[in-house]
Tab-separated table of C-alpha atoms in Angstrom:
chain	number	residue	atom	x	y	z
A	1	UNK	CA	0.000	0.000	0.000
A	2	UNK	CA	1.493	3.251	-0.773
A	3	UNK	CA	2.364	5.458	2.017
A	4	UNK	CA	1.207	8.561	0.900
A	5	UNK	CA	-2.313	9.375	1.853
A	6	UNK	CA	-2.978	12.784	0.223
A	7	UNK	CA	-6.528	14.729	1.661
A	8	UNK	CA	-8.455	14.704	-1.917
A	9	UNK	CA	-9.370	17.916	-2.861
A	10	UNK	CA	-12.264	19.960	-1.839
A	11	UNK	CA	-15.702	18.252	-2.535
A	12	UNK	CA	-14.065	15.095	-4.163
A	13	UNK	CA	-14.841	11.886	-3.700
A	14	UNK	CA	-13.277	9.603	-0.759
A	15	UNK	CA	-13.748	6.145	-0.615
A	16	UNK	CA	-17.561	6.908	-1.946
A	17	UNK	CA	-17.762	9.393	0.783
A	18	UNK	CA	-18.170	13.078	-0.393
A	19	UNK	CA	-16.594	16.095	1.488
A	20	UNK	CA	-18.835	18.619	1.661
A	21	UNK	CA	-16.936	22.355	1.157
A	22	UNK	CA	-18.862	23.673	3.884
A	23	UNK	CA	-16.957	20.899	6.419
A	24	UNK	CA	-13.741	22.670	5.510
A	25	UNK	CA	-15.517	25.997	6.014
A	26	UNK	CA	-16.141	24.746	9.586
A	27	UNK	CA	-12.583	23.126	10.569
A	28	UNK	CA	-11.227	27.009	9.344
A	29	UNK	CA	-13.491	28.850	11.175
A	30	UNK	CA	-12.883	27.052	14.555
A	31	UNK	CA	-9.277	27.159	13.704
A	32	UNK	CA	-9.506	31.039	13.238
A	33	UNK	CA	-11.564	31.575	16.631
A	34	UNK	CA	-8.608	29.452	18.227
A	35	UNK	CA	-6.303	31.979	16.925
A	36	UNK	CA	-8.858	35.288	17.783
A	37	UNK	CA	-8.558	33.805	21.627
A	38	UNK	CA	-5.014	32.637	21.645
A	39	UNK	CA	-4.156	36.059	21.254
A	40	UNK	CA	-6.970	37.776	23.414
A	41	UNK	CA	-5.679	36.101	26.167
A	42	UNK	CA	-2.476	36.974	25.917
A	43	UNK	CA	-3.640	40.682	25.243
A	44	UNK	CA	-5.452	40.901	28.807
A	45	UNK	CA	-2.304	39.712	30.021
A	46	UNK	CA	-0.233	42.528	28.776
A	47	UNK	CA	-2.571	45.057	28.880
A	48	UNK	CA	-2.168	45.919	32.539
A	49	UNK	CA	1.945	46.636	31.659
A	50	UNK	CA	0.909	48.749	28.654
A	51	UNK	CA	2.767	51.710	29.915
A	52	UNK	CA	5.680	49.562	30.717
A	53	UNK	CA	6.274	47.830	27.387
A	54	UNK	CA	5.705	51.115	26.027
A	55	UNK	CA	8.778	52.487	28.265
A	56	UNK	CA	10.732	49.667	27.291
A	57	UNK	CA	10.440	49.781	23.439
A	58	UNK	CA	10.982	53.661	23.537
A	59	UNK	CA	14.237	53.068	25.061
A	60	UNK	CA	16.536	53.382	21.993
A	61	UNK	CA	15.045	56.844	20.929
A	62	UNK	CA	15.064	58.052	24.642
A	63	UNK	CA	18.739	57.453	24.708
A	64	UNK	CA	19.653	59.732	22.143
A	65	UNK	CA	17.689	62.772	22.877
A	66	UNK	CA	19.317	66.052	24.246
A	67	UNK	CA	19.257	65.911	27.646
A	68	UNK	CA	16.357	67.331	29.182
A	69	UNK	CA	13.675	66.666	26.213
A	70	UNK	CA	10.769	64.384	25.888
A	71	UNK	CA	8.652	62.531	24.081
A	72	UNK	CA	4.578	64.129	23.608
A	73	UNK	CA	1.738	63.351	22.948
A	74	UNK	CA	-0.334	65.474	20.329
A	75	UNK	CA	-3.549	63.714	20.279
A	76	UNK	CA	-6.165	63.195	22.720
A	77	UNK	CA	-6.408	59.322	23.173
A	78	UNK	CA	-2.397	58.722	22.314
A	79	UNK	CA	-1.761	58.552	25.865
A	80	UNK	CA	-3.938	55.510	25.960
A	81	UNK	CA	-4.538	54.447	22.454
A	82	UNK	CA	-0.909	54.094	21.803
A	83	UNK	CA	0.127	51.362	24.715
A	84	UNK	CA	-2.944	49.744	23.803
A	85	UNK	CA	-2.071	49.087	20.182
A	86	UNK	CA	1.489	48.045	21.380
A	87	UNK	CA	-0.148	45.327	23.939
A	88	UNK	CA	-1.767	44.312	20.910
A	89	UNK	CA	0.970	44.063	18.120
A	90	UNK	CA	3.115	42.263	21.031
A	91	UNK	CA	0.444	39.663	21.515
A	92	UNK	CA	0.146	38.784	17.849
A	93	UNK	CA	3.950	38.393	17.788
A	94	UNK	CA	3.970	36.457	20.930
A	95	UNK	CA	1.220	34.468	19.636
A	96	UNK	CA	2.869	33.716	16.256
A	97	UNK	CA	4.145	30.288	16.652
A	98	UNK	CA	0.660	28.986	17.709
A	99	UNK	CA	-1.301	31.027	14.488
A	100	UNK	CA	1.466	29.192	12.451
A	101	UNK	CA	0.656	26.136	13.656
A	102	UNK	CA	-3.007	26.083	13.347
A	103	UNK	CA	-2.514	27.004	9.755
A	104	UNK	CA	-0.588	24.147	9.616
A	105	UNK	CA	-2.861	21.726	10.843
A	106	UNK	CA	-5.588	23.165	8.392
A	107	UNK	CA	-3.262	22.356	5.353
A	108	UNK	CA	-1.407	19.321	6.834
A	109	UNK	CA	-4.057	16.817	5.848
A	110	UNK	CA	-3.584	18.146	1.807
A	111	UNK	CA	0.004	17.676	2.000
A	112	UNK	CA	2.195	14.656	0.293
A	113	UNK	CA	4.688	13.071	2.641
A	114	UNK	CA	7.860	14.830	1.276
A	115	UNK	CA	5.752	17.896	1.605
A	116	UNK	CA	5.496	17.657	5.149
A	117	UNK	CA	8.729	16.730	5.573
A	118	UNK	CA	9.452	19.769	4.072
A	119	UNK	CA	7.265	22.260	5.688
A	120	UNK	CA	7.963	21.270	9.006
A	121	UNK	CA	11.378	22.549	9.434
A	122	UNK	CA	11.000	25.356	7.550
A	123	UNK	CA	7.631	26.832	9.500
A	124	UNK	CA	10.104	26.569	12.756
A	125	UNK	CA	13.167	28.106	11.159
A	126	UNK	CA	10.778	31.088	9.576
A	127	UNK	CA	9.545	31.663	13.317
A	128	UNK	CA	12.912	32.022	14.503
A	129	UNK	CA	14.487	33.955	11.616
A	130	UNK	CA	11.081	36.381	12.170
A	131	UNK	CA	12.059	37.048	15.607
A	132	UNK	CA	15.935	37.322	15.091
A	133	UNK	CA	15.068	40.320	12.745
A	134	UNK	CA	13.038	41.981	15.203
A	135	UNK	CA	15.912	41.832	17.509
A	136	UNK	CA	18.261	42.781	14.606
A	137	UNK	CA	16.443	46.030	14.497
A	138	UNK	CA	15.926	46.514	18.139
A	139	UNK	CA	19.551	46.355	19.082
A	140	UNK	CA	21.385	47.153	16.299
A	141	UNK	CA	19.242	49.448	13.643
A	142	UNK	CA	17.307	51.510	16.250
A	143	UNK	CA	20.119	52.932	18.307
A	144	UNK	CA	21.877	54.017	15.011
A	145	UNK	CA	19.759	55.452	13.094
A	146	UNK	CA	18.193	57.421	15.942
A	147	UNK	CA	21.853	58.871	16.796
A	148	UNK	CA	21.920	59.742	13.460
A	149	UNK	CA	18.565	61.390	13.664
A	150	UNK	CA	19.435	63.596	16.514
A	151	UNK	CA	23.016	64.264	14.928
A	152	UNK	CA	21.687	66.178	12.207
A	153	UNK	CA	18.501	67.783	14.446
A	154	UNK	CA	19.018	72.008	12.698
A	155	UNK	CA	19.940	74.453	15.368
A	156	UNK	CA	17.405	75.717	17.410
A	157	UNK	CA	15.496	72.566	16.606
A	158	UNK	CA	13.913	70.461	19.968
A	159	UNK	CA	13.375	67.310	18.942
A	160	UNK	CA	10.537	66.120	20.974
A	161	UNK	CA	9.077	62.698	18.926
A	162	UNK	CA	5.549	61.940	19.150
A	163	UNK	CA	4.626	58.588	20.766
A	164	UNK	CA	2.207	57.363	18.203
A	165	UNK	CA	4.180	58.572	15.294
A	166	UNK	CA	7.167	56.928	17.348
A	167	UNK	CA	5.230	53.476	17.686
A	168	UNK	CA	4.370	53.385	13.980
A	169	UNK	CA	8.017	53.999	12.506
A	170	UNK	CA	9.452	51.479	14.607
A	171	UNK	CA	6.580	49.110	13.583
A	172	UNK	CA	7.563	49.192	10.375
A	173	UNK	CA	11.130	48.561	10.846
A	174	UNK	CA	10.252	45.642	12.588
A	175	UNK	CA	8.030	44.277	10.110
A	176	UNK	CA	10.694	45.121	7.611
A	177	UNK	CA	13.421	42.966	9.170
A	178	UNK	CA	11.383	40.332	10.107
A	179	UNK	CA	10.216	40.150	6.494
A	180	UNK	CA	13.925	40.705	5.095
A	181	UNK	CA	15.617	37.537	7.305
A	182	UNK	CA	13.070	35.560	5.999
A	183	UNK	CA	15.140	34.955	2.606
A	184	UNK	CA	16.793	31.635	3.561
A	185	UNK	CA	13.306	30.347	3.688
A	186	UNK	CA	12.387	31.860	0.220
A	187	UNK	CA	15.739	30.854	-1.580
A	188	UNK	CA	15.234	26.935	-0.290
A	189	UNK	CA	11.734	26.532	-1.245
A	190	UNK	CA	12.116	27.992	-4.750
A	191	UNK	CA	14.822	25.393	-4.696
A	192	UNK	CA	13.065	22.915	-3.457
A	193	UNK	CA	9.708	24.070	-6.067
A	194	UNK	CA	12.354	23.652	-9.139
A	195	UNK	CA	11.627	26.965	-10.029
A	196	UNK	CA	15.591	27.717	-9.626
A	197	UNK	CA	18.997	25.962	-8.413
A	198	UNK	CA	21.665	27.532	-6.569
A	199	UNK	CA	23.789	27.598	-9.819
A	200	UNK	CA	21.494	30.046	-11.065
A	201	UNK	CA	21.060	32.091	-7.927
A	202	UNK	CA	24.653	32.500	-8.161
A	203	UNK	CA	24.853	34.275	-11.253
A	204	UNK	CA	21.623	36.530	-10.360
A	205	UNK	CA	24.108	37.487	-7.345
A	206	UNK	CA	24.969	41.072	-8.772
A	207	UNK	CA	21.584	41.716	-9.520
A	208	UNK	CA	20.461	41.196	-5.980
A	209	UNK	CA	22.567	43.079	-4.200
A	210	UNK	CA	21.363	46.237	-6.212
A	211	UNK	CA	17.821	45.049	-5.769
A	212	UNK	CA	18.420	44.621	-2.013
A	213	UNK	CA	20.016	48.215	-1.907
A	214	UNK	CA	16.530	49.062	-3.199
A	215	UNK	CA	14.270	47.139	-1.181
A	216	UNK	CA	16.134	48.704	1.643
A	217	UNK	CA	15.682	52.634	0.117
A	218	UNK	CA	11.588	51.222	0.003
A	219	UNK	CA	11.075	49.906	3.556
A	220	UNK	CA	12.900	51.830	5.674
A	221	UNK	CA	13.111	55.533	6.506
A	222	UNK	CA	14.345	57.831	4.254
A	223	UNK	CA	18.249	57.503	5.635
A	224	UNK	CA	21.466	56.183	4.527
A	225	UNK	CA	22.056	54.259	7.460
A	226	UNK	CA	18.829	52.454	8.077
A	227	UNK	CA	18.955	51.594	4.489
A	228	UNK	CA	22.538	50.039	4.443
A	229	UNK	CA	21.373	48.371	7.852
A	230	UNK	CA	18.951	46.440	5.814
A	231	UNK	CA	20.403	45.322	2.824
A	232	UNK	CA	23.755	44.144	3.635
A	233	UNK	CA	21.794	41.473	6.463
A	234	UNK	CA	19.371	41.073	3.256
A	235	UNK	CA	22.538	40.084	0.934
A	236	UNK	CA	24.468	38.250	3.559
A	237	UNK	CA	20.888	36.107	4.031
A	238	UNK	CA	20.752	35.271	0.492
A	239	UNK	CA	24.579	34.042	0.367
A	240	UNK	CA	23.379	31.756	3.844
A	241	UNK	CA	19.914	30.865	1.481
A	242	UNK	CA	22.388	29.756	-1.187
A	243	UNK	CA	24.423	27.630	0.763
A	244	UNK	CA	21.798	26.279	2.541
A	245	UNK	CA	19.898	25.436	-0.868
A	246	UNK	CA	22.665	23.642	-1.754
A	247	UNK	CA	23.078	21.039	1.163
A	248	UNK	CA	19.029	20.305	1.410
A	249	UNK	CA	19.682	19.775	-2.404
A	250	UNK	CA	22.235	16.990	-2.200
A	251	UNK	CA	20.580	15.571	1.372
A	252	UNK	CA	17.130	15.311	-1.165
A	253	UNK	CA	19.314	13.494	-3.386
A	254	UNK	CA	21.344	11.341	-1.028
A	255	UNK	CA	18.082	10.326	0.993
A	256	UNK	CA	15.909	9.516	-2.245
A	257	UNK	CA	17.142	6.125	-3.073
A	258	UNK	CA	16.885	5.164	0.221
A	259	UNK	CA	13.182	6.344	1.250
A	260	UNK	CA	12.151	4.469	-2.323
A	261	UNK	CA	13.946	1.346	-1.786
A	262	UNK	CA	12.051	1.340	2.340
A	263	UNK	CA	8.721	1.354	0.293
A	264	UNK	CA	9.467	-1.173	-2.824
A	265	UNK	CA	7.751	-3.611	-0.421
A	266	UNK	CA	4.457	-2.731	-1.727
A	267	UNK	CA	2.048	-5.170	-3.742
A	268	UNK	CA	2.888	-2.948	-6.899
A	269	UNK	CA	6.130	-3.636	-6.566
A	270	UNK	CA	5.992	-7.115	-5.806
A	271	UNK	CA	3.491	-7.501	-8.425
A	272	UNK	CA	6.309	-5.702	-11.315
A	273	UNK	CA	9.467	-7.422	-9.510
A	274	UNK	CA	11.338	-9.063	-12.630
A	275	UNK	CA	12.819	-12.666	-12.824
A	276	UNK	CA	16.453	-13.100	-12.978
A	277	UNK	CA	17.960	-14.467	-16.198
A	278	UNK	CA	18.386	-17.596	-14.484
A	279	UNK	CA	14.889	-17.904	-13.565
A	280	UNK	CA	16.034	-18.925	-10.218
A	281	UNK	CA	14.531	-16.020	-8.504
A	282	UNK	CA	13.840	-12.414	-8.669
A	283	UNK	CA	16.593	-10.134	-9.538
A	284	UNK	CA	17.254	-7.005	-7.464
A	285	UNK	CA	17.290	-4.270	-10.235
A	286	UNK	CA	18.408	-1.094	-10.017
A	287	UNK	CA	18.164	2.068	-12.439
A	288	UNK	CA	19.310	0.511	-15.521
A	289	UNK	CA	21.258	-2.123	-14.356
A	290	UNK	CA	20.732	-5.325	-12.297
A	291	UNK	CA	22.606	-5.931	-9.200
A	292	UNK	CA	22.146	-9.360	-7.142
A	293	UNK	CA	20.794	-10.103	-3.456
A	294	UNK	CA	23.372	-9.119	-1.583
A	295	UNK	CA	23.814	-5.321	-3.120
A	296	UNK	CA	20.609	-4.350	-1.481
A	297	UNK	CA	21.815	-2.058	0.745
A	298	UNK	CA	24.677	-0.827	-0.821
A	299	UNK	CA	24.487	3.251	-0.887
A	300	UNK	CA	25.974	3.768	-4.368
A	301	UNK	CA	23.632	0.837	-6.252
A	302	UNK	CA	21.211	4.143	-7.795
A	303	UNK	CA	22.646	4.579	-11.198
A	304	UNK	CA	21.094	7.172	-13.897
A	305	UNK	CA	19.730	5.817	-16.747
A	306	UNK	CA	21.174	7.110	-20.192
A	307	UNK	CA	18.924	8.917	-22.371
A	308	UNK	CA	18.737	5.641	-24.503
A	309	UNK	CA	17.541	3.514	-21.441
A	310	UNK	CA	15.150	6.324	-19.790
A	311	UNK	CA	13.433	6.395	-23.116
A	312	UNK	CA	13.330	2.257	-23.819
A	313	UNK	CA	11.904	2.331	-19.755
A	314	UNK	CA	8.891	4.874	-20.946
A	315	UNK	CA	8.387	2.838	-24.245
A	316	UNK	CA	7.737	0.122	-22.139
A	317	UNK	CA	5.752	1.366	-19.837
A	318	UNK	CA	3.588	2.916	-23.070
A	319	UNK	CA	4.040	-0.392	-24.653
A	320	UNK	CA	1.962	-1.667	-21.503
A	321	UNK	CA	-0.709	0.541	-21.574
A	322	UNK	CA	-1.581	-0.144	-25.033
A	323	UNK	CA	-1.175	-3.842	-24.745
A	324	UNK	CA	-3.905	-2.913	-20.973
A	325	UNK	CA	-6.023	-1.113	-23.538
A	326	UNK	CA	-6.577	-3.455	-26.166
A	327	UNK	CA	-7.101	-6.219	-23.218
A	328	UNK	CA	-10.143	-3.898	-21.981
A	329	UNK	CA	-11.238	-3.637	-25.253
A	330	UNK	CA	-11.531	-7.157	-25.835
A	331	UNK	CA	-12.714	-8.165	-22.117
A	332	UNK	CA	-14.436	-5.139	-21.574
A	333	UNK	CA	-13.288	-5.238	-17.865
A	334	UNK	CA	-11.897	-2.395	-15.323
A	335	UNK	CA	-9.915	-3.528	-12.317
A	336	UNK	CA	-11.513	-2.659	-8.609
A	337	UNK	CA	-7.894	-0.761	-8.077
A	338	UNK	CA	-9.125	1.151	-11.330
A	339	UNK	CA	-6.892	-0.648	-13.549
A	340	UNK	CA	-7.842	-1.331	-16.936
A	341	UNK	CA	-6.702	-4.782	-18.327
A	342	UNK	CA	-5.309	-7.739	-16.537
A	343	UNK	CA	-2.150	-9.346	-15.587
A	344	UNK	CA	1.325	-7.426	-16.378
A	345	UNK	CA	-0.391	-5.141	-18.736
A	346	UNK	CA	-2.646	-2.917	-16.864
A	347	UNK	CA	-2.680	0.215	-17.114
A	348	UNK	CA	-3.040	2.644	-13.627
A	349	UNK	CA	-3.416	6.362	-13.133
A	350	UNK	CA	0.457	6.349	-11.868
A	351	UNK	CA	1.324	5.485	-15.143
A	352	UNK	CA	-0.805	7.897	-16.871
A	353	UNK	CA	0.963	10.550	-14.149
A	354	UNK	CA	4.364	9.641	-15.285
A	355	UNK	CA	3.684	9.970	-19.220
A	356	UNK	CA	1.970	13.095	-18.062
A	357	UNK	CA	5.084	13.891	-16.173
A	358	UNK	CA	7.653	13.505	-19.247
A	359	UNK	CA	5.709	15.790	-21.122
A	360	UNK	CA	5.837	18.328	-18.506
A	361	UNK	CA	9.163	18.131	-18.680
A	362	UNK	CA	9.236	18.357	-22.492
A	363	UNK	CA	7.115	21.841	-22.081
A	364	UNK	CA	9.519	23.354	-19.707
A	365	UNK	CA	7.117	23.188	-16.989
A	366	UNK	CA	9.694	21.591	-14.534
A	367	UNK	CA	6.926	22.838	-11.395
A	368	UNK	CA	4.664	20.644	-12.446
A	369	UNK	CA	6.509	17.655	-13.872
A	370	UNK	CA	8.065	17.495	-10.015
A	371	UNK	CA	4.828	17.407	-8.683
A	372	UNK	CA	3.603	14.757	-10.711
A	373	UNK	CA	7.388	12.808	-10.664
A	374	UNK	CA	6.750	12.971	-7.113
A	375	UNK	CA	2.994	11.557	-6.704
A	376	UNK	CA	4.389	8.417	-8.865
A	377	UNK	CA	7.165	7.971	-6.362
A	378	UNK	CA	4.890	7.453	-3.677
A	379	UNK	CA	2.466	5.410	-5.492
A	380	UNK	CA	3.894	3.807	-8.558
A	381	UNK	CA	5.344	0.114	-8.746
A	382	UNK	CA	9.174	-0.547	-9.260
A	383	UNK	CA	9.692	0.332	-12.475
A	384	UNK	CA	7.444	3.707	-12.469
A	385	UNK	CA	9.387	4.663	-9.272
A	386	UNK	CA	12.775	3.765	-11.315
A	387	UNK	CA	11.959	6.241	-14.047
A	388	UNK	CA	10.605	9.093	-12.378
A	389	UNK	CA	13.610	8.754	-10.266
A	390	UNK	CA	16.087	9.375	-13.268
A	391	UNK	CA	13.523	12.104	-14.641
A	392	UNK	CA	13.583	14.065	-11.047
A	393	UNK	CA	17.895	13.125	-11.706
A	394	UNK	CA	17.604	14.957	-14.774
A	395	UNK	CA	16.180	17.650	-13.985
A	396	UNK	CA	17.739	18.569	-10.816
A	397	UNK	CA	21.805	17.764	-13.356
């Protein structure tokens, strides 16, 4: 049995048992009120230390004004309304990691197994890189760029910095580095997506940097030094998002073989598992070439397939559907796995994915030839999981 089991999509059939859309509408809801509390409760906690947090995050500008000056307030309600929207924004931050995980459990259920193996890491490492920015700009950005502020205050000038003004600036800072150390994440899952390789990333390098010179002139006050502050941590996360790229890259391709050989145990795979020349028993085959017995767990027995061999593999495996289709055609039967034919011949949906799959790949469209390369991993017999291994091979050479 394969050991993927995907949630169909919304409203399709399972086992003869719709899902009705508005059941999904239901799980999100209660998964949003979850959220709406999580962080209520926290907010009643803070609330009563407003004034405090307030005290605390105004520290950085506080240290750099003349001596004697203050901070105001110009409006009526800022005295009250601006604590309170801190105590907010601090419980939604503080709350984060469980929002992020409820979102996770809405979507987990749709996921493929690789997927998951995927996401998991990387929803925990874009929590943490979130938070490091904040602190980037904290302790770091905010106490230089406000010196800087104060340095060039005109003579005769008081500087006296509204609170709610205050609160919003360094809002946006905060969202801005907490966005910007985020770019690990984003460089291995377009990676990881086949929309690029770190090869290519590489070359875009000079482009970036000027791009991250401008994303920093965008999102951060209109100052030399808040902008530099931002895009050298943006370019120095892209190197890191590079090199990181790289080693989930070759651990994907190291750990492959492996996780397909665990799961070749399946009746598919029993059902497709050749005879040996000798006819003594079956042969343990390997992409395009046949190794005996006692090679099963040797590490380096995956082998590409030349172009010759990958295309004999997918002539064979069209050769079988035709030979499945002129079966049905004569016996007029469909399998209860929804198989047409009998015997050796049938024909399955995994092996419609695969052709599918090739001709993806023939289009260009490498997104969705992975996809569908990967759903015939899971689920295909021996030989379907042989090719689409060399295909995913190929594309990631």
């Amino acid at each position: 049995m394969s050991a993927r089991q995907p949630a169909p999509p919304l409203g399709a059939d399972n086992g003869g048992i719709e899902q009705p859309f508005i059941d999904h509408l239901i799980e999100l809801r209660d998964r949003l009120l979850r959220m709406v509390v999580a962080i209520a409760i926290i907010f009643v906690g803070l609330f009563p230390f407003a004034n405090n947090l307030y005290t605390w995050i105004a520290k950085p500008i506080r240290a750099q004004l003349p001596e004697g000056a203050t901070m105001i307030a110009t409006q009526v309600a800022s005295p009250f309304l601006t604590p309170f929207k801190l105590a907010l924004v601090v419980a939604v931050f503080i709350a984060m990691p469980y929002i992020l995980y409820q979102l996770w459990a809405f979507i987990a259920p749709g996921l493929y197994r690789h997927e998951k193996r995927l996401a998991v890491p990387l929803l925990a490492s874009s929590i943490v890189l979130f938070y490091l920015g904040m602190v980037f700009a904290y302790f770091v950005v905010f106490p230089l760029v406000f010196g800087f502020f104060t340095s060039v205050t005109p003579e005769g000038v008081q500087q006296m910095p509204d609170i709610a003004f205050y609160l919003e600036f360094i809002l946006k800072l905060f969202f801005a580095f907490g966005i910007a150390f985020e770019i690990p994440i984003a460089t291995i899952l377009l990676v990881a997506a086949g929309v690029t390789t770190p090869a290519a990333l590489r070359q875009k390098r000079p482009y970036v940097i000027v791009g991250v010179f401008i994303a920093g002139m965008l999102l951060t006050p209109p100052d030399v030094i808040s902008q530099t502050l931002l895009a050298i941590p943006m370019w120095l996360l892209y190197e890191l998002g590079i090199l990181f790229s790289r080693v989930f890259q070759q651990d994907t391709r190291a750990k492959m073989p492996a996780e397909l050989d665990a799961s070749d145990d399946s009746p598919a795979a029993e059902s497709r598992e050749p005879a040996s020349p000798s006819g003594s028993g079956p042969a343990q085959i390997v992409v395009g070439h046949e190794i005996d017995s006692g090679d099963i767990n040797d590490p380096e027995r995956f082998r590409p397939l030349t172009d010759d061999e990958m295309e004999a593999e997918l002539d064979a495996i069209e050769a079988d559907e035709l030979r499945a289709h002129q079966d049905s055609t004569d016996t007029g039967g469909i399998n209860a796995d929804g198989s047409i034919g009998s015997g050796a011949g049938s024909i399955t949906a995994t092996a419609a994915l695969l052709q599918q799959a090739n001709q993806r790949r023939a289009e260009g469209n490498l997104v969705a030839a992975r996809h569908l390369l990967y759903r015939v991993l899971e689920d295909g017999n021996i030989d379907q999981r042989r090719v689409a291994r060399n295909i995913l091979s190929d594309l990631d050479s």
